[in-house]
């Protein structure tokens, strides 16, 4: 159960890290998106007759490539997050099941212990009673033996 709790904690930390990474990637994506829009706006503002310069084309292609890469990273982060969430839910349900089982076994142990204590007390009291009866019987037999011995001696 302790190992499961540790694993649940580790997965929660991984999930939080993945969420933080997703937020960072999303903000980076939005930043690049804004840059691309600015570049495209600048391009549109230029006269249509002007041909795009080679540097602007390369920058735009570079920005588009970065956007594609960021989209892929974002999708991977979302997939990892979903996997971690489902694994966390599975582990939490296993943890709940084990905790239930542990509590049930604890209750059974307590009830068995009480039952065995009760049996022990009754056996101890019975043992004391039998010892007392045994002592009385030995005493009676000893006195009878003494009487019979005295009687036998008198007869002899």
Short mmCIF file of N, CA and C in Angstrom, two decimals:
data_model
loop_
_atom_site.label_atom_id
_atom_site.label_comp_id
_atom_site.label_asym_id
_atom_site.label_seq_id
_atom_site.Cartn_x
_atom_site.Cartn_y
_atom_site.Cartn_z
N UNK A 1 0.83 -1.17 0.00
CA UNK A 1 0.00 0.00 0.00
C UNK A 1 0.88 1.24 0.00
N UNK A 2 1.98 1.18 0.76
CA UNK A 2 2.91 2.31 0.78
C UNK A 2 3.53 2.53 -0.59
N UNK A 3 3.87 1.43 -1.28
CA UNK A 3 4.44 1.54 -2.62
C UNK A 3 3.44 2.17 -3.58
N UNK A 4 2.17 1.79 -3.45
CA UNK A 4 1.15 2.39 -4.31
C UNK A 4 0.99 3.87 -4.00
N UNK A 5 1.05 4.23 -2.72
CA UNK A 5 0.94 5.64 -2.37
C UNK A 5 2.10 6.43 -2.96
N UNK A 6 3.30 5.85 -2.89
CA UNK A 6 4.46 6.53 -3.47
C UNK A 6 4.30 6.66 -4.98
N UNK A 7 3.81 5.60 -5.60
CA UNK A 7 3.63 5.64 -7.05
C UNK A 7 2.57 6.66 -7.44
N UNK A 8 1.49 6.74 -6.64
CA UNK A 8 0.45 7.74 -6.88
C UNK A 8 1.04 9.13 -6.76
N UNK A 9 1.87 9.36 -5.74
CA UNK A 9 2.51 10.67 -5.56
C UNK A 9 3.41 10.99 -6.74
N UNK A 10 4.19 9.99 -7.18
CA UNK A 10 5.10 10.21 -8.31
C UNK A 10 4.31 10.55 -9.57
N UNK A 11 3.22 9.84 -9.80
CA UNK A 11 2.40 10.12 -10.98
C UNK A 11 1.73 11.48 -10.90
N UNK A 12 1.33 11.88 -9.69
CA UNK A 12 0.75 13.21 -9.55
C UNK A 12 1.79 14.27 -9.88
N UNK A 13 3.02 14.05 -9.42
CA UNK A 13 4.07 15.01 -9.73
C UNK A 13 4.35 15.04 -11.23
N UNK A 14 4.38 13.84 -11.87
CA UNK A 14 4.58 13.80 -13.31
C UNK A 14 3.45 14.52 -14.04
N UNK A 15 2.24 14.31 -13.55
CA UNK A 15 1.08 14.96 -14.16
C UNK A 15 1.19 16.47 -14.04
N UNK A 16 1.59 16.94 -12.87
CA UNK A 16 1.74 18.38 -12.67
C UNK A 16 2.85 18.93 -13.56
N UNK A 17 3.96 18.17 -13.68
CA UNK A 17 5.06 18.61 -14.53
C UNK A 17 4.60 18.67 -15.99
N UNK A 18 3.84 17.65 -16.41
CA UNK A 18 3.35 17.62 -17.79
C UNK A 18 2.39 18.79 -18.03
N UNK A 19 1.56 19.10 -17.04
CA UNK A 19 0.66 20.23 -17.19
C UNK A 19 1.45 21.54 -17.30
N UNK A 20 2.49 21.67 -16.47
CA UNK A 20 3.31 22.88 -16.52
C UNK A 20 4.01 22.99 -17.87
N UNK A 21 4.51 21.84 -18.37
CA UNK A 21 5.18 21.84 -19.67
C UNK A 21 4.18 22.21 -20.77
N UNK A 22 2.97 21.68 -20.65
CA UNK A 22 1.95 21.99 -21.65
C UNK A 22 1.63 23.48 -21.64
N UNK A 23 1.54 24.07 -20.45
CA UNK A 23 1.26 25.50 -20.35
C UNK A 23 2.39 26.29 -20.99
N UNK A 24 3.65 25.89 -20.71
CA UNK A 24 4.80 26.60 -21.27
C UNK A 24 4.81 26.49 -22.79
N UNK A 25 4.56 25.28 -23.29
CA UNK A 25 4.56 25.06 -24.74
C UNK A 25 3.42 25.85 -25.39
N UNK A 26 2.28 25.85 -24.72
CA UNK A 26 1.13 26.59 -25.26
C UNK A 26 1.45 28.08 -25.33
N UNK A 27 2.07 28.61 -24.27
CA UNK A 27 2.41 30.05 -24.31
C UNK A 27 3.46 30.33 -25.36
N UNK A 28 4.44 29.42 -25.52
CA UNK A 28 5.45 29.60 -26.55
C UNK A 28 4.81 29.55 -27.94
N UNK A 29 3.88 28.62 -28.10
CA UNK A 29 3.15 28.49 -29.36
C UNK A 29 2.39 29.78 -29.67
N UNK A 30 1.70 30.31 -28.64
CA UNK A 30 0.94 31.54 -28.84
C UNK A 30 1.88 32.70 -29.21
N UNK A 31 3.05 32.73 -28.58
CA UNK A 31 4.03 33.78 -28.87
C UNK A 31 4.49 33.70 -30.33
N UNK A 32 4.84 32.48 -30.75
CA UNK A 32 5.25 32.31 -32.15
C UNK A 32 4.11 32.61 -33.11
N UNK A 33 2.92 32.25 -32.70
CA UNK A 33 1.76 32.52 -33.53
C UNK A 33 1.59 34.02 -33.73
N UNK A 34 1.76 34.78 -32.65
CA UNK A 34 1.65 36.23 -32.73
C UNK A 34 2.75 36.78 -33.65
N UNK A 35 3.95 36.24 -33.51
CA UNK A 35 5.05 36.69 -34.36
C UNK A 35 4.75 36.42 -35.83
N UNK A 36 4.25 35.24 -36.11
CA UNK A 36 3.91 34.88 -37.49
C UNK A 36 2.84 35.80 -38.03
N UNK A 37 1.82 36.06 -37.20
CA UNK A 37 0.76 36.97 -37.65
C UNK A 37 1.32 38.36 -37.93
N UNK A 38 2.22 38.81 -37.06
CA UNK A 38 2.85 40.12 -37.28
C UNK A 38 3.64 40.15 -38.59
N UNK A 39 4.39 39.06 -38.82
CA UNK A 39 5.17 39.00 -40.06
C UNK A 39 4.24 38.99 -41.27
N UNK A 40 3.18 38.20 -41.18
CA UNK A 40 2.22 38.14 -42.30
C UNK A 40 1.54 39.50 -42.51
N UNK A 41 1.22 40.19 -41.40
CA UNK A 41 0.61 41.50 -41.51
C UNK A 41 1.55 42.48 -42.21
N UNK A 42 2.81 42.43 -41.80
CA UNK A 42 3.80 43.30 -42.43
C UNK A 42 3.91 42.99 -43.92
N UNK A 43 3.85 41.71 -44.24
CA UNK A 43 3.94 41.31 -45.64
C UNK A 43 2.74 41.84 -46.42
N UNK A 44 1.55 41.77 -45.83
CA UNK A 44 0.36 42.25 -46.53
C UNK A 44 0.40 43.77 -46.70
N UNK A 45 0.94 44.45 -45.68
CA UNK A 45 1.01 45.92 -45.75
C UNK A 45 1.93 46.40 -46.86
N UNK A 46 2.91 45.61 -47.15
CA UNK A 46 3.80 45.98 -48.26
C UNK A 46 3.01 45.92 -49.56
N UNK A 47 3.43 46.62 -50.48
CA UNK A 47 2.69 46.63 -51.75
C UNK A 47 2.72 45.26 -52.38
N UNK A 48 1.65 44.93 -53.05
CA UNK A 48 1.49 43.63 -53.69
C UNK A 48 2.53 43.47 -54.79
N UNK A 49 2.89 44.57 -55.39
CA UNK A 49 3.82 44.49 -56.51
C UNK A 49 5.23 44.12 -56.07
N UNK A 50 5.55 44.42 -54.77
CA UNK A 50 6.89 44.08 -54.31
C UNK A 50 6.99 42.57 -54.14
N UNK A 51 8.01 42.02 -54.59
CA UNK A 51 8.22 40.58 -54.43
C UNK A 51 8.78 40.34 -53.03
N UNK A 52 8.40 39.21 -52.50
CA UNK A 52 8.91 38.87 -51.18
C UNK A 52 10.42 38.68 -51.27
N UNK A 53 11.05 39.19 -50.30
CA UNK A 53 12.50 39.00 -50.29
C UNK A 53 12.81 37.59 -49.81
N UNK A 54 13.96 37.13 -50.14
CA UNK A 54 14.35 35.75 -49.78
C UNK A 54 14.40 35.56 -48.27
N UNK A 55 14.87 36.59 -47.57
CA UNK A 55 14.95 36.49 -46.10
C UNK A 55 13.58 36.36 -45.46
N UNK A 56 12.60 37.10 -45.99
CA UNK A 56 11.25 37.04 -45.44
C UNK A 56 10.64 35.67 -45.68
N UNK A 57 10.90 35.11 -46.84
CA UNK A 57 10.39 33.76 -47.13
C UNK A 57 10.97 32.75 -46.16
N UNK A 58 12.28 32.88 -45.97
CA UNK A 58 12.94 31.93 -45.06
C UNK A 58 12.41 32.10 -43.63
N UNK A 59 12.20 33.33 -43.22
CA UNK A 59 11.68 33.57 -41.87
C UNK A 59 10.29 32.99 -41.71
N UNK A 60 9.46 33.22 -42.72
CA UNK A 60 8.10 32.68 -42.67
C UNK A 60 8.12 31.16 -42.63
N UNK A 61 8.94 30.56 -43.48
CA UNK A 61 9.05 29.09 -43.48
C UNK A 61 9.56 28.59 -42.13
N UNK A 62 10.54 29.32 -41.60
CA UNK A 62 11.08 28.95 -40.29
C UNK A 62 9.99 29.03 -39.22
N UNK A 63 9.21 30.11 -39.25
CA UNK A 63 8.13 30.28 -38.28
C UNK A 63 7.08 29.18 -38.44
N UNK A 64 6.73 28.84 -39.65
CA UNK A 64 5.75 27.78 -39.89
C UNK A 64 6.27 26.44 -39.38
N UNK A 65 7.58 26.20 -39.61
CA UNK A 65 8.19 24.97 -39.12
C UNK A 65 8.15 24.93 -37.58
N UNK A 66 8.45 26.06 -36.94
CA UNK A 66 8.40 26.13 -35.48
C UNK A 66 6.98 25.89 -34.96
N UNK A 67 6.02 26.48 -35.66
CA UNK A 67 4.62 26.27 -35.25
C UNK A 67 4.26 24.80 -35.34
N UNK A 68 4.66 24.15 -36.43
CA UNK A 68 4.37 22.71 -36.59
C UNK A 68 5.03 21.90 -35.48
N UNK A 69 6.28 22.23 -35.17
CA UNK A 69 6.98 21.52 -34.10
C UNK A 69 6.29 21.73 -32.76
N UNK A 70 5.88 22.95 -32.50
CA UNK A 70 5.21 23.25 -31.25
C UNK A 70 3.85 22.54 -31.16
N UNK A 71 3.16 22.47 -32.29
CA UNK A 71 1.88 21.74 -32.31
C UNK A 71 2.10 20.27 -31.96
N UNK A 72 3.17 19.70 -32.52
CA UNK A 72 3.49 18.29 -32.23
C UNK A 72 3.82 18.12 -30.75
N UNK A 73 4.65 19.04 -30.21
CA UNK A 73 5.01 18.97 -28.78
C UNK A 73 3.77 19.11 -27.91
N UNK A 74 2.89 20.03 -28.29
CA UNK A 74 1.67 20.24 -27.53
C UNK A 74 0.80 18.99 -27.55
N UNK A 75 0.67 18.36 -28.69
CA UNK A 75 -0.13 17.14 -28.79
C UNK A 75 0.49 16.02 -27.95
N UNK A 76 1.82 15.89 -28.00
CA UNK A 76 2.50 14.87 -27.19
C UNK A 76 2.28 15.12 -25.71
N UNK A 77 2.37 16.37 -25.30
CA UNK A 77 2.16 16.73 -23.89
C UNK A 77 0.73 16.40 -23.46
N UNK A 78 -0.22 16.71 -24.33
CA UNK A 78 -1.62 16.40 -24.00
C UNK A 78 -1.83 14.89 -23.90
N UNK A 79 -1.21 14.14 -24.81
CA UNK A 79 -1.33 12.68 -24.76
C UNK A 79 -0.71 12.13 -23.48
N UNK A 80 0.49 12.64 -23.14
CA UNK A 80 1.14 12.19 -21.90
C UNK A 80 0.30 12.53 -20.68
N UNK A 81 -0.30 13.71 -20.70
CA UNK A 81 -1.15 14.12 -19.60
C UNK A 81 -2.34 13.18 -19.46
N UNK A 82 -2.98 12.85 -20.57
CA UNK A 82 -4.13 11.94 -20.52
C UNK A 82 -3.72 10.56 -20.00
N UNK A 83 -2.56 10.08 -20.47
CA UNK A 83 -2.06 8.77 -20.01
C UNK A 83 -1.80 8.81 -18.51
N UNK A 84 -1.14 9.89 -18.05
CA UNK A 84 -0.85 10.01 -16.61
C UNK A 84 -2.12 10.12 -15.78
N UNK A 85 -3.09 10.84 -16.29
CA UNK A 85 -4.36 10.97 -15.57
C UNK A 85 -5.06 9.62 -15.46
N UNK A 86 -5.10 8.87 -16.55
CA UNK A 86 -5.77 7.56 -16.50
C UNK A 86 -5.02 6.60 -15.58
N UNK A 87 -3.69 6.65 -15.63
CA UNK A 87 -2.90 5.78 -14.74
C UNK A 87 -3.11 6.18 -13.28
N UNK A 88 -3.19 7.48 -13.04
CA UNK A 88 -3.44 7.96 -11.69
C UNK A 88 -4.80 7.49 -11.19
N UNK A 89 -5.81 7.56 -12.04
CA UNK A 89 -7.15 7.12 -11.65
C UNK A 89 -7.15 5.63 -11.34
N UNK A 90 -6.43 4.86 -12.17
CA UNK A 90 -6.34 3.42 -11.93
C UNK A 90 -5.68 3.14 -10.59
N UNK A 91 -4.57 3.82 -10.34
CA UNK A 91 -3.86 3.62 -9.08
C UNK A 91 -4.69 4.08 -7.88
N UNK A 92 -5.43 5.14 -8.05
CA UNK A 92 -6.28 5.59 -6.95
C UNK A 92 -7.38 4.58 -6.66
N UNK A 93 -7.94 3.99 -7.70
CA UNK A 93 -8.98 2.97 -7.46
C UNK A 93 -8.37 1.73 -6.81
N UNK A 94 -7.15 1.34 -7.24
CA UNK A 94 -6.47 0.21 -6.59
C UNK A 94 -6.17 0.55 -5.13
N UNK A 95 -5.74 1.77 -4.90
CA UNK A 95 -5.45 2.21 -3.54
C UNK A 95 -6.71 2.15 -2.68
N UNK A 96 -7.82 2.63 -3.21
CA UNK A 96 -9.09 2.59 -2.47
C UNK A 96 -9.49 1.15 -2.16
N UNK A 97 -9.33 0.27 -3.15
CA UNK A 97 -9.66 -1.14 -2.96
C UNK A 97 -8.79 -1.75 -1.87
N UNK A 98 -7.50 -1.49 -1.94
CA UNK A 98 -6.58 -2.03 -0.93
C UNK A 98 -6.88 -1.45 0.45
N UNK A 99 -7.23 -0.20 0.51
CA UNK A 99 -7.55 0.42 1.79
C UNK A 99 -8.82 -0.20 2.38
N UNK A 100 -9.80 -0.43 1.53
CA UNK A 100 -11.02 -1.10 1.98
C UNK A 100 -10.71 -2.48 2.53
N UNK A 101 -9.90 -3.22 1.78
CA UNK A 101 -9.52 -4.58 2.18
C UNK A 101 -8.75 -4.55 3.50
N UNK A 102 -7.85 -3.59 3.61
CA UNK A 102 -7.07 -3.45 4.84
C UNK A 102 -7.99 -3.18 6.04
N UNK A 103 -8.94 -2.27 5.86
CA UNK A 103 -9.87 -1.94 6.95
C UNK A 103 -10.73 -3.14 7.33
N UNK A 104 -11.17 -3.88 6.32
CA UNK A 104 -11.99 -5.06 6.59
C UNK A 104 -11.18 -6.09 7.37
N UNK A 105 -9.94 -6.31 6.94
CA UNK A 105 -9.09 -7.29 7.63
C UNK A 105 -8.78 -6.83 9.05
N UNK A 106 -8.62 -5.53 9.23
CA UNK A 106 -8.36 -4.99 10.56
C UNK A 106 -9.56 -5.23 11.47
N UNK A 107 -10.76 -5.00 10.94
CA UNK A 107 -11.97 -5.25 11.73
C UNK A 107 -12.10 -6.73 12.08
N UNK A 108 -11.81 -7.60 11.11
CA UNK A 108 -11.88 -9.04 11.37
C UNK A 108 -10.87 -9.44 12.44
N UNK A 109 -9.68 -8.85 12.37
CA UNK A 109 -8.64 -9.17 13.35
C UNK A 109 -9.06 -8.73 14.74
N UNK A 110 -9.63 -7.54 14.83
CA UNK A 110 -10.08 -7.04 16.14
C UNK A 110 -11.18 -7.94 16.71
N UNK A 111 -12.13 -8.34 15.87
CA UNK A 111 -13.22 -9.18 16.36
C UNK A 111 -12.70 -10.57 16.75
N UNK A 112 -11.76 -11.13 15.97
CA UNK A 112 -11.19 -12.43 16.32
C UNK A 112 -10.39 -12.33 17.62
N UNK A 113 -9.66 -11.22 17.78
CA UNK A 113 -8.88 -11.04 19.01
C UNK A 113 -9.81 -10.99 20.22
N UNK A 114 -10.92 -10.27 20.10
CA UNK A 114 -11.88 -10.19 21.20
C UNK A 114 -12.46 -11.56 21.51
N UNK A 115 -12.79 -12.29 20.46
CA UNK A 115 -13.35 -13.64 20.63
C UNK A 115 -12.34 -14.55 21.32
N UNK A 116 -11.07 -14.49 20.88
CA UNK A 116 -10.04 -15.33 21.48
C UNK A 116 -9.75 -14.93 22.92
N UNK A 117 -9.80 -13.65 23.23
CA UNK A 117 -9.62 -13.20 24.62
C UNK A 117 -10.73 -13.75 25.51
N UNK A 118 -11.94 -13.73 24.97
CA UNK A 118 -13.08 -14.26 25.72
C UNK A 118 -12.90 -15.76 25.98
N UNK A 119 -12.46 -16.48 24.94
CA UNK A 119 -12.22 -17.92 25.10
C UNK A 119 -11.11 -18.17 26.11
N UNK A 120 -10.06 -17.35 26.05
CA UNK A 120 -8.94 -17.50 26.98
C UNK A 120 -9.42 -17.31 28.42
N UNK A 121 -10.23 -16.29 28.64
CA UNK A 121 -10.75 -16.06 29.99
C UNK A 121 -11.57 -17.24 30.48
N UNK A 122 -12.43 -17.76 29.62
CA UNK A 122 -13.27 -18.90 30.04
C UNK A 122 -12.42 -20.14 30.30
N UNK A 123 -11.39 -20.36 29.46
CA UNK A 123 -10.50 -21.51 29.66
C UNK A 123 -9.70 -21.34 30.96
N UNK A 124 -9.25 -20.12 31.24
CA UNK A 124 -8.50 -19.87 32.48
C UNK A 124 -9.38 -20.11 33.70
N UNK A 125 -10.62 -19.63 33.65
CA UNK A 125 -11.51 -19.84 34.80
C UNK A 125 -11.83 -21.33 34.96
N UNK A 126 -12.01 -22.02 33.83
CA UNK A 126 -12.26 -23.46 33.89
C UNK A 126 -11.05 -24.18 34.47
N UNK A 127 -9.85 -23.74 34.06
CA UNK A 127 -8.62 -24.34 34.56
C UNK A 127 -8.50 -24.14 36.07
N UNK A 128 -8.82 -22.94 36.56
CA UNK A 128 -8.77 -22.68 38.00
C UNK A 128 -9.76 -23.56 38.75
N UNK A 129 -10.95 -23.71 38.17
CA UNK A 129 -11.97 -24.53 38.79
C UNK A 129 -11.50 -26.00 38.86
N UNK A 130 -10.91 -26.49 37.74
CA UNK A 130 -10.42 -27.88 37.72
C UNK A 130 -9.27 -28.08 38.70
N UNK A 131 -8.39 -27.07 38.82
CA UNK A 131 -7.29 -27.17 39.79
C UNK A 131 -7.84 -27.25 41.21
N UNK A 132 -8.86 -26.43 41.46
CA UNK A 132 -9.47 -26.44 42.79
C UNK A 132 -10.10 -27.80 43.08
N UNK A 133 -10.84 -28.33 42.10
CA UNK A 133 -11.46 -29.66 42.26
C UNK A 133 -10.39 -30.73 42.45
N UNK A 134 -9.32 -30.61 41.69
CA UNK A 134 -8.23 -31.58 41.79
C UNK A 134 -7.60 -31.53 43.19
N UNK A 135 -7.38 -30.28 43.69
CA UNK A 135 -6.81 -30.14 45.03
C UNK A 135 -7.74 -30.73 46.08
N UNK A 136 -9.06 -30.51 45.96
CA UNK A 136 -10.03 -31.07 46.91
C UNK A 136 -10.02 -32.59 46.84
N UNK A 137 -10.00 -33.11 45.62
CA UNK A 137 -10.00 -34.58 45.44
C UNK A 137 -8.74 -35.17 46.05
N UNK A 138 -7.59 -34.55 45.80
CA UNK A 138 -6.33 -35.05 46.37
C UNK A 138 -6.39 -35.00 47.89
N UNK A 139 -6.94 -33.91 48.41
CA UNK A 139 -7.05 -33.77 49.86
C UNK A 139 -7.96 -34.85 50.44
N UNK A 140 -9.12 -35.05 49.75
CA UNK A 140 -10.07 -36.08 50.23
C UNK A 140 -9.44 -37.47 50.16
N UNK A 141 -8.75 -37.75 49.03
CA UNK A 141 -8.13 -39.07 48.89
C UNK A 141 -7.00 -39.27 49.90
N UNK A 142 -6.29 -38.20 50.18
CA UNK A 142 -5.21 -38.29 51.16
C UNK A 142 -5.78 -38.58 52.55
N UNK A 143 -6.85 -37.88 52.89
CA UNK A 143 -7.46 -38.13 54.20
C UNK A 143 -8.07 -39.52 54.27
N UNK A 144 -8.71 -39.98 53.18
CA UNK A 144 -9.25 -41.35 53.15
C UNK A 144 -8.13 -42.37 53.26
N UNK A 145 -7.06 -42.09 52.57
CA UNK A 145 -5.91 -43.00 52.60
C UNK A 145 -5.37 -43.07 54.03
N UNK A 146 -5.33 -41.92 54.70
CA UNK A 146 -4.83 -41.87 56.08
C UNK A 146 -5.75 -42.67 57.00
N UNK A 147 -7.06 -42.48 56.80
CA UNK A 147 -8.05 -43.21 57.61
C UNK A 147 -7.91 -44.70 57.37
N UNK A 148 -7.81 -45.08 56.08
CA UNK A 148 -7.69 -46.51 55.76
C UNK A 148 -6.37 -47.07 56.29
N UNK A 149 -5.34 -46.34 56.25
CA UNK A 149 -4.04 -46.79 56.75
C UNK A 149 -4.11 -46.99 58.26
N UNK A 150 -4.73 -46.01 58.93
CA UNK A 150 -4.88 -46.14 60.40
C UNK A 150 -5.75 -47.34 60.74
N UNK A 151 -6.81 -47.52 59.96
CA UNK A 151 -7.73 -48.64 60.20
C UNK A 151 -7.01 -49.97 59.94
N UNK A 152 -6.24 -50.00 58.89
CA UNK A 152 -5.48 -51.22 58.55
C UNK A 152 -4.44 -51.49 59.62
N UNK A 153 -3.82 -50.48 60.14
CA UNK A 153 -2.82 -50.66 61.20
C UNK A 153 -3.50 -51.20 62.45
N UNK A 154 -4.69 -50.66 62.75
CA UNK A 154 -5.43 -51.13 63.92
C UNK A 154 -5.81 -52.61 63.75
N UNK A 155 -6.17 -52.96 62.54
CA UNK A 155 -6.56 -54.35 62.30
C UNK A 155 -5.35 -55.27 62.43
N UNK A 156 -4.22 -54.78 61.95
CA UNK A 156 -3.01 -55.60 62.00
C UNK A 156 -2.60 -55.71 63.46
#
